[in-house]
């Protein structure tokens, strides 16, 4: 900006002519690309006093206040991208020692968000106080969808408001990323909300132990990406990785203590992430069955099936339900994943002949037309009822939902669609046509399987960014758009089949960009405007 001051005691017409001419020059020398624009606030400009000003007692010399214009602002560059930005002319906002983070009236619940943001921006947190120049004000209230927010930059201050704490928190993530990437937050108004309500990461700690610190680091990365769900698969054939009071005999040597889990949960809560525990059954229970071999499923020849529990025995339901109740009390979130995939009794040519005890139990419970499939479906419904009684919504893998049986899976169970490769797997449109709600964990794009067994390859962020959408539930073909409202979102999943293939640090590095791309596609349904290379560079710039 050019500054002009009138020097000396100009008088009369000469003074007036000079003032008009100089004011005209100043007004035309702004930063607008077109050479014109609406003048911004005068904050940040000063009018100095000339060293050779008129002596005391002389008539004051008029000093025009310089005007300054700005080009229209552009949207902040963040990951995920904001949904809408209303441009304005002005200097934007950047952290300054004179500014701070304050809470609006009736917004005391945002104290955690305020303290976190203040620390990240290096400015004071002042709590409930009136906002002044240089401040960031957080406010609860207003209308909008869940997790939405409105971020306004005007008059050298920022206001972030939303109908819930999560929305305001996501507004602080936008501000943090914009400042980290460019040093400032552009003038104008951001209006933002997620395309999908469930957005997250799934982690298998049963096959490979991950420390509490490693998990907490991932939660912080997730929060900056506006991800809100962390699936924790902690029971499988290879291990049971959380301490148990009801059945300590099943717990692996390497495990998370309940104190560590509570610490993880406390952090997740401050970051608006729900942790979803998973105890998979009736398959994938090898760690439990090692301590209870009498419950192992055996075929007619007496051969055991790995990880499979005998669902004809009442004791099998008893132990699983005791675990479900114990961990439903530990995890406060609204979901519990009950598994249901890959039950080995259903992978043989004739389940009734191979497992006559299951066939008999099915007929006894569900009638003469029922088979082993129906007993397995009834098992799923019964486990879902246990977690529902604890206030949870049940999730289950898609290959635990069968067609054409006497027993149908409860419609309230969320379908977590991961594969079409399993025996009897149904295409996703079948679930959707039944009116079911589905979450996308498409193994073609979203499965990071350590060691790349069974023709899995490590997914790339680029492929997710360029080819995947939440409607691509199986393979590479999207389901019809009419089903989009039934697709609740998705999670990127880490599975540790060959646990020694990567270290924890290698896993963290390997999933970073794929998870970042997943976050973009779950938050914003539109085709990205940036190329992959631009997106990757931006993500690197604004992360951390």
C-alpha positions in Angstrom: 0.0 0.0 0.0 1.2 3.6 -0.8 1.0 6.1 2.0 0.8 9.9 1.5 1.0 12.8 3.9 0.8 16.5 3.2 3.9 18.3 4.3 4.1 22.0 5.3 1.4 24.6 6.0 -0.3 24.4 2.6 -3.2 26.9 2.5 -6.2 27.8 0.5 -6.9 26.4 -3.0 -3.4 24.9 -3.3 -4.1 22.8 -0.1 -7.5 21.7 -1.3 -6.2 20.7 -4.8 -3.3 18.8 -3.3 -5.5 16.9 -0.9 -8.0 15.9 -3.6 -5.3 14.8 -5.9 -3.5 12.7 -3.3 -6.7 11.1 -2.0 -7.6 10.1 -5.5 -4.2 8.5 -6.0 -4.5 6.6 -2.7 -8.0 5.4 -3.6 -6.8 4.0 -6.9 -3.7 2.3 -5.7 -5.4 -0.6 -3.9 -4.6 -4.3 -4.3 -7.7 -5.3 -6.3 -6.8 -7.0 -9.5 -9.3 -4.7 -11.3 -8.0 -1.5 -9.6 -11.3 -1.0 -7.7 -13.0 -2.5 -4.7 -14.8 -1.8 -1.5 -12.5 -0.3 1.1 -11.8 -2.6 4.0 -11.7 -1.7 7.7 -9.1 0.9 8.6 -7.7 -1.4 11.3 -4.0 -1.9 10.7 -3.5 1.5 9.0 -2.0 4.5 10.8 -1.8 8.2 10.1 1.5 9.6 11.2 2.5 13.2 12.0 5.0 14.8 9.7 8.4 16.0 11.2 7.9 19.4 9.6 4.2 19.8 10.6 2.8 23.3 11.2 4.0 24.9 14.5 1.8 24.9 17.6 -0.9 27.5 17.3 -1.1 27.3 13.5 -4.3 26.0 11.9 -4.1 22.2 11.7 -3.1 20.7 8.4 -5.7 18.2 7.2 -4.1 14.8 6.7 -6.2 12.4 4.6 -6.7 8.9 6.1 -5.3 6.6 3.4 -7.8 4.1 2.1 -6.8 0.5 1.3 -8.5 -2.0 -0.9 -8.0 -5.8 -1.2 -8.7 -8.4 -3.8 -11.6 -10.7 -3.1 -10.4 -13.4 -0.8 -10.2 -17.0 -1.8 -11.2 -20.1 0.1 -8.8 -21.4 2.8 -6.7 -24.3 1.6 -7.4 -27.1 3.9 -7.8 -30.9 4.0 -10.6 -31.8 3.6 -11.6 -28.8 1.5 -14.3 -26.5 2.9 -17.7 -26.9 1.3 -18.5 -23.2 0.8 -16.6 -19.9 1.2 -18.2 -16.5 0.7 -15.4 -14.2 -0.5 -14.9 -10.7 0.9 -12.3 -7.9 0.7 -10.1 -7.5 3.7 -6.7 -8.5 5.2 -8.0 -11.7 6.8 -6.8 -12.8 10.2 -3.5 -14.0 11.6 -2.4 -14.8 15.2 -1.0 -11.9 17.1 0.1 -11.5 20.7 -2.7 -9.1 21.4 -5.3 -11.6 20.3 -6.7 -14.6 22.1 -9.3 -17.3 22.1 -12.6 -16.5 23.9 -15.9 -18.1 24.5 -19.2 -16.5 23.6 -22.1 -16.5 26.1 -23.7 -19.9 26.8 -20.7 -21.7 25.3 -18.8 -22.9 28.3 -18.8 -26.5 26.8 -16.2 -25.3 24.3 -13.5 -24.8 26.9 -11.5 -27.8 25.7 -11.7 -26.7 22.1 -10.7 -23.2 23.1 -7.7 -24.3 25.1 -6.5 -26.7 22.4 -6.8 -24.0 19.7 -5.0 -21.4 21.7 -2.1 -23.7 22.3 -1.9 -24.6 18.6 -2.0 -20.9 17.5 0.3 -19.7 20.3 -2.1 -17.1 21.7 -3.8 -16.9 25.1 -7.0 -18.6 26.1 -9.2 -16.1 28.0 -12.4 -18.2 28.5 -15.7 -16.4 28.6 -15.0 -12.8 27.5 -16.2 -10.3 25.0 -14.4 -10.7 21.7 -12.1 -7.8 20.6 -9.7 -7.1 17.7 -7.4 -10.0 17.1 -9.6 -12.6 18.9 -11.0 -15.9 17.9 -14.5 -16.4 19.4 -16.1 -19.8 19.7 -19.9 -20.0 20.0 -22.5 -22.6 20.4 -25.9 -22.0 18.8 -27.6 -21.5 15.5 -29.2 -23.8 13.1 -27.5 -26.3 10.8 -26.8 -30.0 10.4 -24.9 -32.0 13.0 -21.1 -31.3 12.9 -21.7 -28.2 10.8 -20.1 -24.8 11.5 -19.8 -21.2 10.3 -16.5 -19.4 10.4 -16.5 -15.7 9.8 -13.4 -13.5 9.4 -14.2 -9.8 9.6 -12.8 -6.7 11.4 -9.6 -8.5 12.4 -11.4 -11.2 14.3 -12.7 -14.7 13.8 -16.0 -16.2 15.0 -16.6 -19.9 14.8 -20.1 -21.0 15.6 -22.1 -24.2 15.2 -25.1 -26.1 16.6 -22.9 -28.6 18.4 -19.5 -28.8 19.9 -18.2 -31.1 17.2 -19.0 -28.6 14.5 -17.2 -25.8 16.3 -14.3 -28.1 16.8 -14.1 -28.8 13.0 -14.1 -25.0 12.5 -11.1 -24.8 14.7 -9.4 -27.4 12.5 -10.1 -25.3 9.4 -8.6 -22.3 11.1 -5.5 -24.2 12.4 -4.8 -25.7 8.9 -5.2 -22.4 7.1 -2.9 -20.6 9.5 -0.3 -23.4 9.3 -0.4 -23.5 5.5 -0.5 -19.8 4.7 0.0 -17.9 7.9 -3.5 -16.5 7.9 -7.2 -17.1 7.6 -8.8 -15.4 4.6 -11.5 -12.7 5.0 -15.1 -14.0 4.4 -17.4 -16.6 5.6 -16.9 -20.4 5.5 -20.1 -22.6 5.8 -19.1 -26.2 6.1 -20.6 -29.6 7.0 -19.7 -33.3 6.3 -21.2 -35.2 3.5 -21.3 -38.4 5.6 -21.9 -38.8 9.3 -19.4 -41.7 9.9 -15.8 -41.1 8.8 -12.9 -43.0 10.3 -10.1 -45.4 10.7 -10.3 -49.1 11.7 -7.4 -50.7 13.5 -6.7 -54.4 14.2 -4.7 -54.6 17.4 -5.6 -58.3 17.9 -3.1 -59.7 15.4 -0.5 -57.0 16.1 -0.2 -55.0 19.3 -0.2 -51.2 19.0 0.7 -49.1 22.0 -1.6 -46.6 23.6 0.7 -43.8 22.5 0.7 -44.9 18.9 -3.1 -45.0 19.0 -3.3 -41.5 20.6 -1.1 -40.1 17.8 -3.4 -41.5 15.2 -6.4 -40.0 17.0 -4.8 -36.5 16.8 -4.1 -36.9 13.1 -7.7 -38.1 12.5 -9.1 -35.1 14.3 -7.3 -32.6 12.1 -8.8 -34.5 9.1 -12.3 -34.1 10.7 -12.6 -37.9 11.1 -14.9 -39.0 13.9 -14.9 -42.8 14.3 -12.2 -45.1 15.4 -12.9 -48.9 15.1 -10.9 -51.0 17.5 -10.7 -54.7 16.6 -9.1 -56.2 19.7 -10.2 -59.8 19.7 -9.2 -62.5 17.1 -7.5 -65.8 16.8 -4.0 -64.3 17.4 -4.8 -62.3 20.5 -7.2 -60.6 22.9 -5.7 -57.2 23.6 -7.7 -55.4 26.4 -7.6 -56.4 30.0 -10.7 -58.3 31.2 -12.3 -58.5 34.6 -14.9 -61.1 33.6 -12.5 -63.4 31.8 -8.9 -62.6 32.6 -7.8 -66.0 31.3 -8.3 -65.0 27.7 -6.2 -61.9 27.7 -2.9 -61.9 25.8 0.4 -61.0 27.4 0.7 -57.9 25.3 -2.5 -55.9 25.9 -3.9 -52.5 26.8 -4.8 -52.0 30.4 -8.2 -50.6 31.2 -6.4 -47.4 32.4 -4.8 -47.0 29.0 -8.1 -47.6 27.3 -9.7 -44.9 29.4 -6.9 -42.6 28.6 -7.5 -43.3 24.9 -11.2 -42.7 25.3 -10.7 -39.5 27.2 -8.5 -38.1 24.4 -11.0 -39.3 21.7 -13.8 -37.6 23.5 -12.0 -34.2 23.5 -11.3 -34.7 19.7 -14.9 -35.7 19.0 -14.0 -39.2 17.9 -16.2 -42.2 18.9 -14.3 -45.4 19.6 -16.2 -48.4 18.3 -15.0 -51.7 20.0 -15.3 -55.0 18.2 -15.5 -58.5 19.5 -15.9 -60.7 16.5 -18.0 -63.9 16.8 -18.9 -66.6 16.1 -15.7 -66.8 14.1 -12.3 -65.2 14.9 -12.5 -66.3 18.6 -9.2 -68.3 18.7 -7.8 -66.3 21.7 -10.9 -67.0 23.7 -11.1 -70.7 22.6 -7.5 -71.4 23.7 -8.7 -70.9 27.3 -12.0 -72.6 26.6 -11.2 -75.5 24.2 -14.5 -77.2 25.1 -16.4 -74.5 23.2 -14.3 -75.1 20.0 -16.5 -76.0 16.9 -15.6 -79.5 15.7 -17.0 -81.3 12.6 -18.5 -84.7 12.5 -15.0 -86.3 12.5 -14.0 -84.3 15.6 -11.7 -81.9 13.6 -11.6 -78.4 15.1 -12.2 -75.3 13.0 -9.9 -72.4 13.7 -11.4 -69.5 15.6 -15.0 -70.9 15.4 -17.1 -71.3 18.5 -19.8 -74.0 18.7 -23.0 -71.9 18.6 -25.1 -74.9 19.5 -23.7 -74.8 23.1 -25.4 -72.4 25.6 -22.0 -71.8 27.2 -20.7 -70.2 24.0 -23.4 -67.5 24.1 -22.8 -67.0 27.8 -19.1 -66.2 27.6 -19.4 -63.9 24.5 -22.3 -62.0 26.1 -20.4 -61.6 29.3 -17.6 -60.0 27.3 -20.0 -57.8 25.3 -21.5 -56.5 28.5 -18.2 -55.9 30.1 -16.8 -53.8 27.2 -20.1 -52.1 26.5 -19.6 -50.6 30.0 -16.0 -49.6 29.3 -16.7 -47.9 25.9 -19.1 -45.0 26.1 -19.8 -44.6 22.4 -23.0 -45.4 20.6 -21.8 -48.4 18.6 -20.5 -51.9 19.2 -19.2 -54.2 16.4 -20.3 -57.8 16.9 -18.4 -59.2 13.9 -20.3 -62.1 12.2 -18.0 -62.7 9.3 -16.2 -65.8 8.1 -17.9 -68.4 10.3 -16.1 -71.6 9.2 -19.2 -73.9 9.6 -20.7 -72.1 6.5 -17.6 -72.5 4.3 -18.1 -76.2 3.7 -20.2 -77.8 0.9 -22.8 -79.3 3.3 -22.9 -77.6 6.7 -25.6 -79.8 8.1 -23.7 -83.0 7.3 -20.4 -81.6 8.6 -21.8 -80.1 11.7 -24.9 -82.1 12.7 -25.0 -80.5 16.1 -25.6 -77.1 14.5 -28.3 -78.4 12.2 -30.1 -80.0 15.2 -29.9 -76.8 17.2 -31.2 -74.8 14.3 -34.3 -77.0 13.9 -34.9 -77.0 17.6 -34.8 -73.2 17.9 -36.3 -72.0 14.6 -38.3 -74.9 13.2 -38.0 -77.9 10.8 -37.0 -75.8 7.8 -34.2 -74.0 9.6 -30.5 -74.8 8.8 -27.0 -73.9 10.0 -27.3 -70.5 8.3 -30.3 -69.6 10.3 -28.6 -70.6 13.6 -25.7 -68.2 12.6 -28.2 -65.5 11.7 -30.0 -66.0 15.0 -26.6 -65.8 16.8 -26.0 -62.4 15.2 -29.4 -61.1 16.2 -28.9 -62.3 19.8 -25.5 -60.6 20.1 -27.0 -57.4 18.6 -29.7 -57.5 21.2 -27.2 -57.7 24.0 -25.4 -54.6 22.9 -28.7 -52.8 22.2 -29.7 -53.4 25.8 -26.5 -51.6 26.7 -27.5 -48.6 24.6 -25.5 -49.4 21.6 -26.2 -49.8 17.9 -24.8 -53.0 16.5 -22.5 -53.2 13.5 -21.7 -56.4 11.7 -19.7 -57.5 8.6 -21.7 -57.9 5.4 -20.9 -61.6 5.0 -22.8 -62.3 8.2 -26.1 -61.3 6.5 -27.6 -64.1 4.5 -30.4 -64.4 1.9 -33.2 -66.9 1.7 -33.2 -68.3 5.2 -35.8 -68.8 7.9 -34.1 -66.1 10.0 -33.3 -62.6 8.8 -30.8 -60.2 10.3 -32.3 -57.4 12.3 -32.7 -54.3 10.2 -31.3 -52.2 13.0 -27.9 -53.7 12.6 -25.6 -51.5 10.4 -24.0 -53.4 7.5 -20.2 -52.9 7.3 -19.5 -53.8 3.7 -16.0 -55.0 3.2 -15.9 -57.6 0.4 -17.7 -59.5 -2.4 -15.0 -62.2 -2.5 -16.3 -64.4 0.4 -18.4 -67.5 -0.2 -22.0 -66.5 -0.6 -21.2 -62.8 -0.5 -24.1 -60.6 -1.7 -23.7 -57.5 -3.9 -24.2 -54.3 -1.9 -27.3 -53.3 -3.8 -29.1 -56.2 -2.2 -28.6 -54.8 1.3 -29.6 -51.4 0.2 -32.7 -52.6 -1.6 -33.8 -54.2 1.7 -33.6 -50.7 3.3 -30.5 -51.4 5.3 -28.0 -48.8 6.3 -24.4 -49.5 5.1 -20.9 -48.4 6.0 -18.2 -48.6 3.4 -15.0 -50.5 4.1 -14.4 -51.7 0.5 -11.4 -54.0 0.6 -10.5 -53.0 -3.0 -9.6 -49.5 -1.8 -9.7 -49.2 2.0 -7.9 -52.3 3.3 -4.3 -52.0 4.4 -3.3 -55.6 5.0 0.1 -56.1 6.5 2.3 -58.3 4.3 -0.2 -58.1 1.4 -1.5 -61.7 1.6 -4.3 -63.1 -0.5 -3.7 -60.8 -3.4 -4.1 -57.7 -1.3 -1.9 -54.7 -2.2 -1.3 -51.7 -0.1 -3.8 -49.0 -1.1 -2.6 -45.7 -2.3 -4.0 -42.3 -1.5 -4.0 -41.4 -5.1 -6.3 -44.3 -6.1 -8.7 -43.4 -3.3 -8.6 -39.7 -4.2 -9.2 -40.3 -7.9 -11.4 -43.4 -8.1 -13.2 -44.1 -4.9 -16.4 -42.6 -3.5 -18.7 -43.8 -0.6 -21.0 -45.3 -3.3 -18.2 -47.6 -4.4 -19.0 -50.3 -1.9 -17.7 -53.3 -3.8 -15.0 -53.5 -6.5 -14.8 -50.3 -8.5 -18.5 -49.8 -9.5 -20.7 -47.4 -7.6 -24.2 -48.3 -6.5 -27.0 -46.2 -7.9 -27.2 -42.6 -6.6 -30.7 -43.3 -5.1 -29.0 -45.3 -2.4 -26.6 -42.6 -1.3 -28.6 -41.6 1.8 -28.4 -45.2 3.2 -24.6 -45.1 3.0 -23.6 -43.7 6.3 -19.9 -43.2 5.5 -16.8 -45.3 5.6 -13.6 -46.2 7.4 -10.1 -46.9 6.2 -9.0 -50.2 7.8 -5.6 -51.6 8.9 -5.5 -55.4 9.2 -2.4 -57.2 10.6 -2.6 -60.6 9.0 1.2 -60.8 8.7 2.0 -58.8 11.8 5.8 -58.7 11.4 5.6 -57.2 7.9 5.8 -53.6 9.1 6.7 -51.8 12.3 4.3 -49.4 14.0 6.2 -46.5 12.5 5.9 -48.0 9.0 2.2 -48.5 9.4 1.8 -44.9 10.5 3.7 -43.7 7.4 2.0 -46.1 5.1 -1.6 -45.1 6.0 -1.1 -41.4 6.2 -2.0 -40.3 2.7 -4.6 -43.1 2.0 -6.4 -42.0 5.2 -6.1 -38.3 4.2 -7.6 -39.1 0.8 -10.4 -41.1 2.5 -11.2 -38.1 4.8 -11.5 -35.8 1.8 -13.9 -38.1 0.0 -16.1 -38.6 3.1 -16.3 -34.9 4.0 -17.0 -33.5 0.5 -19.0 -35.4 -2.1 -17.9 -33.2 -5.0 -15.2 -34.1 -7.4 -12.0 -32.6 -6.0 -10.7 -29.5 -7.8 -7.1 -30.2 -7.0 -4.9 -32.7 -8.8 -3.5 -35.5 -6.8 -0.1 -33.9 -6.7 -1.6 -30.5 -5.6 -3.6 -32.3 -2.9 -0.6 -34.3 -1.6 1.5 -31.1 -1.4 -1.3 -29.3 0.4 -1.8 -32.2 2.9 1.9 -32.2 3.7 1.9 -28.4 4.2 -1.1 -28.2 6.6 -0.6 -31.4 8.6 0.7 -31.5 12.1 
